[in-house]
PDB file of C-alpha atoms in Angstrom:
ATOM      1  CA  MET A   1     -21.499  21.074  12.666  1.00 68.00           C
ATOM      2  CA  GLN A   2     -21.308  17.679  14.372  1.00 91.00           C
ATOM      3  CA  ARG A   3     -23.174  15.317  12.071  1.00 96.00           C
ATOM      4  CA  LEU A   4     -22.202  12.206  14.035  1.00 98.00           C
ATOM      5  CA  GLN A   5     -23.079  13.292  17.553  1.00 97.00           C
ATOM      6  CA  GLY A   6     -23.783  10.239  19.710  1.00 97.00           C
ATOM      7  CA  LYS A   7     -22.637   7.745  17.078  1.00 99.00           C
ATOM      8  CA  ARG A   8     -20.247   4.888  17.850  1.00 99.00           C
ATOM      9  CA  ALA A   9     -17.565   4.349  15.233  1.00 99.00           C
ATOM     10  CA  VAL A  10     -14.899   1.730  14.591  1.00 99.00           C
ATOM     11  CA  VAL A  11     -11.933   2.495  12.335  1.00 99.00           C
ATOM     12  CA  THR A  12      -9.466  -0.244  11.413  1.00 99.00           C
ATOM     13  CA  GLY A  13      -5.824   0.417  10.610  1.00 98.00           C
ATOM     14  CA  ALA A  14      -6.206   3.576  12.658  1.00 98.00           C
ATOM     15  CA  ALA A  15      -2.737   4.091  14.127  1.00 97.00           C
ATOM     16  CA  GLN A  16      -1.387   6.205  11.269  1.00 96.00           C
ATOM     17  CA  GLY A  17      -1.979   7.584   7.800  1.00 95.00           C
ATOM     18  CA  ILE A  18      -5.468   7.663   6.353  1.00 96.00           C
ATOM     19  CA  GLY A  19      -6.918   5.610   9.211  1.00 98.00           C
ATOM     20  CA  ALA A  20      -5.712   8.011  11.885  1.00 98.00           C
ATOM     21  CA  ALA A  21      -6.984  10.984   9.876  1.00 98.00           C
ATOM     22  CA  ILE A  22     -10.397   9.345   9.503  1.00 99.00           C
ATOM     23  CA  ALA A  23     -10.582   8.614  13.229  1.00 99.00           C
ATOM     24  CA  ARG A  24      -9.813  12.253  14.028  1.00 98.00           C
ATOM     25  CA  ARG A  25     -12.429  13.487  11.547  1.00 98.00           C
ATOM     26  CA  LEU A  26     -15.168  11.234  12.907  1.00 99.00           C
ATOM     27  CA  ALA A  27     -14.342  12.395  16.432  1.00 98.00           C
ATOM     28  CA  GLU A  28     -14.542  16.030  15.296  1.00 98.00           C
ATOM     29  CA  GLU A  29     -17.979  15.218  13.859  1.00 98.00           C
ATOM     30  CA  GLY A  30     -19.120  14.014  17.292  1.00 98.00           C
ATOM     31  CA  ALA A  31     -18.628  10.244  17.160  1.00 99.00           C
ATOM     32  CA  THR A  32     -16.964   8.162  19.851  1.00 99.00           C
ATOM     33  CA  VAL A  33     -14.254   6.209  18.061  1.00 99.00           C
ATOM     34  CA  ALA A  34     -12.672   2.814  18.692  1.00 99.00           C
ATOM     35  CA  LEU A  35      -9.342   2.759  16.855  1.00 99.00           C
ATOM     36  CA  LEU A  36      -8.346  -0.792  15.884  1.00 99.00           C
ATOM     37  CA  ASP A  37      -4.795  -1.608  14.868  1.00 98.00           C
ATOM     38  CA  LEU A  38      -2.000  -4.120  15.362  1.00 98.00           C
ATOM     39  CA  ASP A  39      -0.391  -1.430  17.538  1.00 97.00           C
ATOM     40  CA  ALA A  40      -3.069  -0.624  20.118  1.00 97.00           C
ATOM     41  CA  ASP A  41      -0.901   1.861  22.015  1.00 97.00           C
ATOM     42  CA  LYS A  42      -0.128   3.884  18.906  1.00 98.00           C
ATOM     43  CA  ALA A  43      -3.787   3.819  17.875  1.00 98.00           C
ATOM     44  CA  GLY A  44      -4.868   4.912  21.338  1.00 97.00           C
ATOM     45  CA  ALA A  45      -2.504   7.878  21.193  1.00 98.00           C
ATOM     46  CA  VAL A  46      -4.247   9.307  18.101  1.00 98.00           C
ATOM     47  CA  LEU A  47      -7.188  10.547  20.181  1.00 98.00           C
ATOM     48  CA  GLY A  48      -7.803  11.046  23.884  1.00 94.00           C
ATOM     49  CA  THR A  49     -10.695   9.938  26.067  1.00 96.00           C
ATOM     50  CA  PRO A  50     -13.475   8.930  25.438  1.00 97.00           C
ATOM     51  CA  HIS A  51     -11.932   7.412  22.318  1.00 98.00           C
ATOM     52  CA  PHE A  52      -9.717   4.347  22.694  1.00 98.00           C
ATOM     53  CA  GLY A  53      -7.375   1.996  20.861  1.00 98.00           C
ATOM     54  CA  LEU A  54      -7.743  -1.770  20.642  1.00 99.00           C
ATOM     55  CA  ALA A  55      -5.371  -4.441  19.384  1.00 98.00           C
ATOM     56  CA  CYS A  56      -6.772  -6.148  16.310  1.00 99.00           C
ATOM     57  CA  ASP A  57      -5.240  -8.310  13.602  1.00 98.00           C
ATOM     58  CA  VAL A  58      -7.797  -8.240  10.787  1.00 98.00           C
ATOM     59  CA  SER A  59      -6.191 -11.319   9.227  1.00 98.00           C
ATOM     60  CA  ASP A  60      -7.297 -13.377  12.238  1.00 98.00           C
ATOM     61  CA  THR A  61     -10.967 -14.086  12.931  1.00 99.00           C
ATOM     62  CA  ALA A  62     -10.473 -14.644  16.658  1.00 99.00           C
ATOM     63  CA  SER A  63      -8.660 -11.317  16.993  1.00 99.00           C
ATOM     64  CA  VAL A  64     -11.396  -9.478  15.100  1.00 99.00           C
ATOM     65  CA  ASP A  65     -14.205 -11.044  17.105  1.00 99.00           C
ATOM     66  CA  ALA A  66     -12.405 -10.309  20.387  1.00 99.00           C
ATOM     67  CA  ALA A  67     -11.906  -6.668  19.416  1.00 99.00           C
ATOM     68  CA  PHE A  68     -15.567  -6.210  18.504  1.00 99.00           C
ATOM     69  CA  ALA A  69     -16.606  -7.888  21.749  1.00 99.00           C
ATOM     70  CA  GLN A  70     -14.600  -5.209  23.554  1.00 99.00           C
ATOM     71  CA  VAL A  71     -16.239  -2.521  21.432  1.00 99.00           C
ATOM     72  CA  GLN A  72     -19.661  -3.844  22.398  1.00 99.00           C
ATOM     73  CA  ALA A  73     -18.698  -3.965  26.063  1.00 99.00           C
ATOM     74  CA  ARG A  74     -17.412  -0.392  26.057  1.00 98.00           C
ATOM     75  CA  LEU A  75     -19.772   1.311  23.605  1.00 98.00           C
ATOM     76  CA  GLY A  76     -22.817  -0.952  23.594  1.00 98.00           C
ATOM     77  CA  GLY A  77     -22.671  -1.461  19.839  1.00 98.00           C
ATOM     78  CA  VAL A  78     -21.508  -0.015  16.526  1.00 99.00           C
ATOM     79  CA  ASP A  79     -23.155   2.561  14.276  1.00 99.00           C
ATOM     80  CA  ILE A  80     -20.274   3.180  11.865  1.00 99.00           C
ATOM     81  CA  LEU A  81     -17.507   0.905  10.606  1.00 99.00           C
ATOM     82  CA  VAL A  82     -14.655   2.179   8.451  1.00 99.00           C
ATOM     83  CA  ASN A  83     -12.668  -0.682   6.944  1.00 99.00           C
ATOM     84  CA  ASN A  84      -9.342   1.019   6.345  1.00 98.00           C
ATOM     85  CA  ALA A  85      -6.800  -1.655   7.315  1.00 96.00           C
ATOM     86  CA  GLY A  86      -4.865  -2.998   4.363  1.00 92.00           C
ATOM     87  CA  ARG A  87      -1.522  -4.418   3.380  1.00 89.00           C
ATOM     88  CA  GLY A  88       0.243  -3.180   0.270  1.00 77.00           C
ATOM     89  CA  SER A  89       3.019  -5.742   0.278  1.00 77.00           C
ATOM     90  CA  ALA A  90       4.275  -8.911   1.944  1.00 80.00           C
ATOM     91  CA  PRO A  91       7.480 -10.963   1.856  1.00 80.00           C
ATOM     92  CA  GLY A  92       7.653 -12.958  -1.346  1.00 81.00           C
ATOM     93  CA  ASP A  93       5.055 -10.952  -3.275  1.00 83.00           C
ATOM     94  CA  GLY A  94       7.587  -9.387  -5.655  1.00 78.00           C
ATOM     95  CA  MET A  95       6.819  -5.854  -4.485  1.00 74.00           C
ATOM     96  CA  ASP A  96      10.500  -4.906  -4.307  1.00 80.00           C
ATOM     97  CA  LEU A  97      10.890  -5.852  -7.956  1.00 80.00           C
ATOM     98  CA  PHE A  98       7.708  -3.978  -8.842  1.00 80.00           C
ATOM     99  CA  TYR A  99       8.824  -0.674  -7.334  1.00 75.00           C
ATOM    100  CA  ALA A 100      12.406  -1.023  -8.564  1.00 82.00           C
ATOM    101  CA  ALA A 101      11.186  -1.594 -12.114  1.00 81.00           C
ATOM    102  CA  GLN A 102       8.626   1.207 -11.899  1.00 80.00           C
ATOM    103  CA  ALA A 103      11.277   3.620 -10.636  1.00 81.00           C
ATOM    104  CA  GLU A 104      13.625   2.683 -13.473  1.00 85.00           C
ATOM    105  CA  ARG A 105      10.843   3.040 -16.030  1.00 85.00           C
ATOM    106  CA  ALA A 106       9.940   6.467 -14.608  1.00 82.00           C
ATOM    107  CA  GLN A 107      13.581   7.521 -14.897  1.00 85.00           C
ATOM    108  CA  GLN A 108      13.736   6.347 -18.513  1.00 88.00           C
ATOM    109  CA  ILE A 109      10.583   8.288 -19.359  1.00 87.00           C
ATOM    110  CA  ALA A 110      11.967  11.402 -17.647  1.00 84.00           C
ATOM    111  CA  GLU A 111      15.051  11.084 -19.842  1.00 87.00           C
ATOM    112  CA  GLY A 112      12.912  10.883 -22.964  1.00 92.00           C
ATOM    113  CA  LYS A 113      13.612   7.192 -23.506  1.00 91.00           C
ATOM    114  CA  VAL A 114      11.219   4.376 -24.339  1.00 90.00           C
ATOM    115  CA  PRO A 115      10.848   2.210 -21.187  1.00 85.00           C
ATOM    116  CA  SER A 116      12.738  -1.048 -21.625  1.00 86.00           C
ATOM    117  CA  VAL A 117      12.383  -2.559 -18.139  1.00 81.00           C
ATOM    118  CA  PHE A 118       9.820  -5.252 -17.389  1.00 85.00           C
ATOM    119  CA  VAL A 119       7.983  -5.235 -14.050  1.00 81.00           C
ATOM    120  CA  ASP A 120       7.494  -9.022 -13.783  1.00 83.00           C
ATOM    121  CA  GLN A 121       5.853  -9.051 -10.345  1.00 85.00           C
ATOM    122  CA  THR A 122       3.481 -11.823 -11.374  1.00 89.00           C
ATOM    123  CA  ILE A 123       6.393 -14.088 -12.303  1.00 89.00           C
ATOM    124  CA  HIS A 124       8.040 -13.689  -8.907  1.00 87.00           C
ATOM    125  CA  CYS A 125       5.003 -13.468  -6.578  1.00 89.00           C
ATOM    126  CA  SER A 126       4.758 -16.509  -4.310  1.00 92.00           C
ATOM    127  CA  ASP A 127       1.510 -18.079  -3.108  1.00 94.00           C
ATOM    128  CA  GLU A 128       2.347 -16.966   0.426  1.00 94.00           C
ATOM    129  CA  GLY A 129       3.040 -13.374  -0.631  1.00 92.00           C
ATOM    130  CA  TRP A 130      -0.228 -13.274  -2.572  1.00 94.00           C
ATOM    131  CA  SER A 131      -2.225 -14.708   0.330  1.00 96.00           C
ATOM    132  CA  GLN A 132      -0.731 -12.385   2.947  1.00 95.00           C
ATOM    133  CA  VAL A 133      -1.821  -9.307   1.006  1.00 95.00           C
ATOM    134  CA  LEU A 134      -5.327 -10.607   0.342  1.00 97.00           C
ATOM    135  CA  THR A 135      -6.003 -11.931   3.851  1.00 97.00           C
ATOM    136  CA  VAL A 136      -5.571  -8.417   5.247  1.00 97.00           C
ATOM    137  CA  THR A 137      -6.735  -6.171   2.414  1.00 97.00           C
ATOM    138  CA  LEU A 138      -9.740  -8.218   1.292  1.00 98.00           C
ATOM    139  CA  ASP A 139     -10.547 -10.899   3.861  1.00 98.00           C
ATOM    140  CA  GLY A 140     -10.020  -8.439   6.714  1.00 99.00           C
ATOM    141  CA  VAL A 141     -12.772  -6.219   5.312  1.00 99.00           C
ATOM    142  CA  PHE A 142     -15.147  -9.174   5.349  1.00 99.00           C
ATOM    143  CA  ARG A 143     -14.184 -10.291   8.859  1.00 99.00           C
ATOM    144  CA  CYS A 144     -14.691  -6.831  10.344  1.00 99.00           C
ATOM    145  CA  SER A 145     -17.898  -6.219   8.398  1.00 99.00           C
ATOM    146  CA  ARG A 146     -19.300  -9.537   9.597  1.00 99.00           C
ATOM    147  CA  ALA A 147     -18.490  -8.695  13.215  1.00 99.00           C
ATOM    148  CA  ALA A 148     -19.986  -5.210  12.922  1.00 99.00           C
ATOM    149  CA  VAL A 149     -23.128  -6.399  11.137  1.00 99.00           C
ATOM    150  CA  ARG A 150     -23.772  -8.924  13.889  1.00 99.00           C
ATOM    151  CA  LEU A 151     -23.814  -6.086  16.411  1.00 98.00           C
ATOM    152  CA  MET A 152     -25.850  -3.781  14.156  1.00 99.00           C
ATOM    153  CA  ALA A 153     -28.410  -6.518  13.503  1.00 98.00           C
ATOM    154  CA  GLU A 154     -28.672  -7.257  17.214  1.00 97.00           C
ATOM    155  CA  GLU A 155     -29.620  -3.639  17.946  1.00 97.00           C
ATOM    156  CA  GLY A 156     -31.821  -3.323  14.875  1.00 97.00           C
ATOM    157  CA  ILE A 157     -31.156   0.385  14.330  1.00 96.00           C
ATOM    158  CA  GLY A 158     -29.204   0.220  11.075  1.00 98.00           C
ATOM    159  CA  GLY A 159     -25.721   1.526  10.490  1.00 99.00           C
ATOM    160  CA  SER A 160     -23.132   2.596   7.967  1.00 99.00           C
ATOM    161  CA  ILE A 161     -20.114   0.693   6.645  1.00 99.00           C
ATOM    162  CA  ILE A 162     -17.480   2.523   4.617  1.00 99.00           C
ATOM    163  CA  ASN A 163     -14.803   0.497   2.855  1.00 99.00           C
ATOM    164  CA  ILE A 164     -11.587   2.218   1.836  1.00 98.00           C
ATOM    165  CA  GLY A 165     -10.790   1.105  -1.687  1.00 96.00           C
ATOM    166  CA  SER A 166      -8.108   2.455  -3.984  1.00 94.00           C
ATOM    167  CA  THR A 167      -7.684   3.963  -7.411  1.00 91.00           C
ATOM    168  CA  ALA A 168      -5.444   0.951  -8.043  1.00 88.00           C
ATOM    169  CA  GLY A 169      -8.468  -1.317  -7.723  1.00 92.00           C
ATOM    170  CA  VAL A 170     -10.077   0.413 -10.699  1.00 93.00           C
ATOM    171  CA  LYS A 171      -7.110   1.294 -12.897  1.00 91.00           C
ATOM    172  CA  GLY A 172      -5.012  -1.767 -12.100  1.00 89.00           C
ATOM    173  CA  ASN A 173      -1.863   0.345 -12.208  1.00 82.00           C
ATOM    174  CA  GLY A 174      -0.259  -1.108  -9.106  1.00 82.00           C
ATOM    175  CA  PRO A 175       0.943  -4.390  -7.617  1.00 87.00           C
ATOM    176  CA  VAL A 176      -1.219  -7.303  -8.772  1.00 92.00           C
ATOM    177  CA  PRO A 177      -2.180  -8.690  -5.318  1.00 93.00           C
ATOM    178  CA  TYR A 178      -3.104  -5.242  -3.985  1.00 92.00           C
ATOM    179  CA  CYS A 179      -5.047  -4.213  -7.102  1.00 94.00           C
ATOM    180  CA  THR A 180      -6.935  -7.503  -7.033  1.00 96.00           C
ATOM    181  CA  ALA A 181      -7.843  -7.126  -3.363  1.00 97.00           C
ATOM    182  CA  LYS A 182      -9.032  -3.540  -3.736  1.00 97.00           C
ATOM    183  CA  ALA A 183     -11.109  -4.363  -6.824  1.00 98.00           C
ATOM    184  CA  ALA A 184     -12.767  -7.175  -4.884  1.00 98.00           C
ATOM    185  CA  VAL A 185     -13.507  -4.810  -1.988  1.00 98.00           C
ATOM    186  CA  LEU A 186     -15.624  -2.726  -4.375  1.00 98.00           C
ATOM    187  CA  GLY A 187     -17.548  -5.832  -5.425  1.00 98.00           C
ATOM    188  CA  MET A 188     -18.069  -6.761  -1.786  1.00 99.00           C
ATOM    189  CA  THR A 189     -19.344  -3.246  -1.112  1.00 99.00           C
ATOM    190  CA  ARG A 190     -22.066  -3.577  -3.737  1.00 99.00           C
ATOM    191  CA  ALA A 191     -23.047  -7.115  -2.691  1.00 99.00           C
ATOM    192  CA  MET A 192     -23.332  -6.197   0.991  1.00 99.00           C
ATOM    193  CA  ALA A 193     -25.263  -3.043   0.114  1.00 99.00           C
ATOM    194  CA  CYS A 194     -27.889  -5.209  -1.584  1.00 99.00           C
ATOM    195  CA  GLU A 195     -28.006  -7.782   1.205  1.00 99.00           C
ATOM    196  CA  LEU A 196     -28.102  -5.388   4.153  1.00 99.00           C
ATOM    197  CA  ALA A 197     -30.464  -2.723   2.813  1.00 99.00           C
ATOM    198  CA  ASP A 198     -33.499  -4.286   4.501  1.00 98.00           C
ATOM    199  CA  ARG A 199     -31.699  -3.988   7.846  1.00 98.00           C
ATOM    200  CA  GLY A 200     -31.119  -0.282   7.301  1.00 98.00           C
ATOM    201  CA  ILE A 201     -27.369  -0.790   6.966  1.00 99.00           C
ATOM    202  CA  ARG A 202     -25.770   1.261   4.200  1.00 99.00           C
ATOM    203  CA  VAL A 203     -22.503   0.061   2.642  1.00 99.00           C
ATOM    204  CA  ASN A 204     -20.366   2.382   0.547  1.00 99.00           C
ATOM    205  CA  ALA A 205     -16.751   2.820  -0.483  1.00 99.00           C
ATOM    206  CA  VAL A 206     -14.245   5.636  -0.821  1.00 98.00           C
ATOM    207  CA  ASN A 207     -11.565   5.273  -3.480  1.00 96.00           C
ATOM    208  CA  PRO A 208      -8.548   7.442  -2.640  1.00 95.00           C
ATOM    209  CA  GLY A 209      -5.827   8.164  -5.133  1.00 89.00           C
ATOM    210  CA  ALA A 210      -2.156   8.305  -4.209  1.00 87.00           C
ATOM    211  CA  THR A 211      -1.928   9.743  -0.696  1.00 90.00           C
ATOM    212  CA  GLU A 212       0.972  10.921   1.466  1.00 88.00           C
ATOM    213  CA  THR A 213       1.256   7.923   3.771  1.00 85.00           C
ATOM    214  CA  PRO A 214       4.239   5.990   5.168  1.00 78.00           C
ATOM    215  CA  ILE A 215       4.053   3.641   2.159  1.00 74.00           C
ATOM    216  CA  TYR A 216       4.647   6.482  -0.288  1.00 77.00           C
ATOM    217  CA  ALA A 217       7.234   8.185   1.900  1.00 76.00           C
ATOM    218  CA  GLY A 218       9.757   5.449   1.156  1.00 72.00           C
ATOM    219  CA  LEU A 219       9.418   5.512  -2.629  1.00 74.00           C
ATOM    220  CA  PRO A 220      12.172   6.860  -4.896  1.00 74.00           C
ATOM    221  CA  PRO A 221      11.579  10.546  -5.798  1.00 78.00           C
ATOM    222  CA  GLU A 222      11.297   9.748  -9.522  1.00 73.00           C
ATOM    223  CA  LEU A 223       8.531   7.240  -8.862  1.00 74.00           C
ATOM    224  CA  LYS A 224       6.642   9.591  -6.515  1.00 80.00           C
ATOM    225  CA  ASP A 225       6.815  12.323  -9.157  1.00 82.00           C
ATOM    226  CA  SER A 226       5.534   9.908 -11.791  1.00 78.00           C
ATOM    227  CA  ILE A 227       2.629   8.840  -9.579  1.00 81.00           C
ATOM    228  CA  ALA A 228       1.725  12.458  -8.800  1.00 85.00           C
ATOM    229  CA  ALA A 229       1.825  13.352 -12.496  1.00 84.00           C
ATOM    230  CA  ASP A 230      -0.766  10.646 -13.189  1.00 83.00           C
ATOM    231  CA  SER A 231      -3.547  12.872 -11.802  1.00 89.00           C
ATOM    232  CA  VAL A 232      -4.758  16.148 -13.268  1.00 93.00           C
ATOM    233  CA  LEU A 233      -3.996  17.917  -9.964  1.00 94.00           C
ATOM    234  CA  LYS A 234      -0.360  16.726 -10.270  1.00 90.00           C
ATOM    235  CA  ARG A 235       0.165  15.938  -6.590  1.00 91.00           C
ATOM    236  CA  LEU A 236      -0.512  13.407  -3.875  1.00 89.00           C
ATOM    237  CA  ALA A 237      -3.408  13.877  -1.467  1.00 92.00           C
ATOM    238  CA  SER A 238      -2.983  14.488   2.231  1.00 94.00           C
ATOM    239  CA  PRO A 239      -4.715  11.899   4.448  1.00 94.00           C
ATOM    240  CA  GLU A 240      -7.064  14.641   5.657  1.00 97.00           C
ATOM    241  CA  GLU A 241      -8.338  15.203   2.111  1.00 96.00           C
ATOM    242  CA  VAL A 242      -9.820  11.704   2.113  1.00 97.00           C
ATOM    243  CA  THR A 243     -11.767  12.121   5.342  1.00 98.00           C
ATOM    244  CA  GLY A 244     -14.546  14.405   4.130  1.00 97.00           C
ATOM    245  CA  ALA A 245     -15.984  11.722   1.873  1.00 98.00           C
ATOM    246  CA  VAL A 246     -15.905   9.212   4.726  1.00 99.00           C
ATOM    247  CA  ALA A 247     -17.649  11.586   7.137  1.00 98.00           C
ATOM    248  CA  PHE A 248     -20.312  12.322   4.522  1.00 98.00           C
ATOM    249  CA  LEU A 249     -21.046   8.640   3.903  1.00 99.00           C
ATOM    250  CA  ALA A 250     -21.163   7.956   7.641  1.00 99.00           C
ATOM    251  CA  SER A 251     -23.702  10.721   8.212  1.00 98.00           C
ATOM    252  CA  GLU A 252     -27.405  11.157   7.530  1.00 98.00           C
ATOM    253  CA  ASP A 253     -26.436  13.503   4.691  1.00 98.00           C
ATOM    254  CA  ALA A 254     -25.821  10.262   2.774  1.00 98.00           C
ATOM    255  CA  SER A 255     -29.016   8.533   3.937  1.00 98.00           C
ATOM    256  CA  PHE A 256     -29.972   7.607   0.357  1.00 98.00           C
ATOM    257  CA  ALA A 257     -26.493   6.448  -0.664  1.00 99.00           C
ATOM    258  CA  THR A 258     -25.624   2.761  -0.605  1.00 99.00           C
ATOM    259  CA  GLY A 259     -23.531   0.605  -2.905  1.00 99.00           C
ATOM    260  CA  SER A 260     -21.805   3.789  -4.028  1.00 98.00           C
ATOM    261  CA  THR A 261     -18.129   4.573  -4.488  1.00 97.00           C
ATOM    262  CA  VAL A 262     -16.900   8.113  -3.871  1.00 97.00           C
ATOM    263  CA  THR A 263     -13.694   8.787  -5.777  1.00 95.00           C
ATOM    264  CA  VAL A 264     -11.105  11.122  -4.221  1.00 95.00           C
ATOM    265  CA  ASN A 265      -8.152  10.795  -6.564  1.00 92.00           C
ATOM    266  CA  GLY A 266      -7.219  14.232  -7.883  1.00 91.00           C
ATOM    267  CA  GLY A 267      -8.430  13.281 -11.341  1.00 91.00           C
ATOM    268  CA  ALA A 268      -6.331  10.138 -11.782  1.00 86.00           C
ATOM    269  CA  TYR A 269      -9.380   8.814 -13.610  1.00 84.00           C
ATOM    270  CA  PHE A 270     -12.929  10.047 -14.111  1.00 83.00           C
ATOM    271  CA  ALA A 271     -15.942   7.917 -13.235  1.00 68.00           C
TER     272      ALA A 271
END
């Protein structure tokens, strides 16, 4: 069943991981997909024609606006936007200390010891490191939503925006800049849902749990095991397991859903 036949979709951060999986799923559902990423060639290789990749730095307004101008020129507009692009770490944000401490704490717990290592990311996070995470993970969602809404409003036929949040934005069990950004994305989702309802634009979020992406691939085994054990299913998700919720929210099956958050986290928390 192709629920998105004839729809025009934009997916950010689409060159790999969850973004690439979402782009493939929307294409399977019948949409024509513009895959936006810093690496346009890699994004373009995810799907063949008529889908296409575009260079886009979501931390830069001019880059975002230029990418959406190309989308309008090639597709005539946008029906679906998936804000997936995010940045989990940046130089100077203390992320290396965070993961090193978490790995050591996980090892201590595995050995039956009381954890004695402090994480201390907040102490060591610089202003620049903080800002670099938020300008992509939070501000980038706003920039792309603004560009898409301009096109949706111009056509006057409504649309659907899906923001990719994170379990970390609810539980707070991750790096402080990233958790803060993802929590704010959920607030933005609700605020935009209220504002844009009269235009027929629905705005929802999907909150994935820990997922097998390049970020997790580089973690120490003890830390990955600890993260997996935090959910009742005791494993990480595949990127493809996140895509069903996105396709649902993009489709008319979710025509009465806006301001909602669909949680896909293996039971890391219950909401």
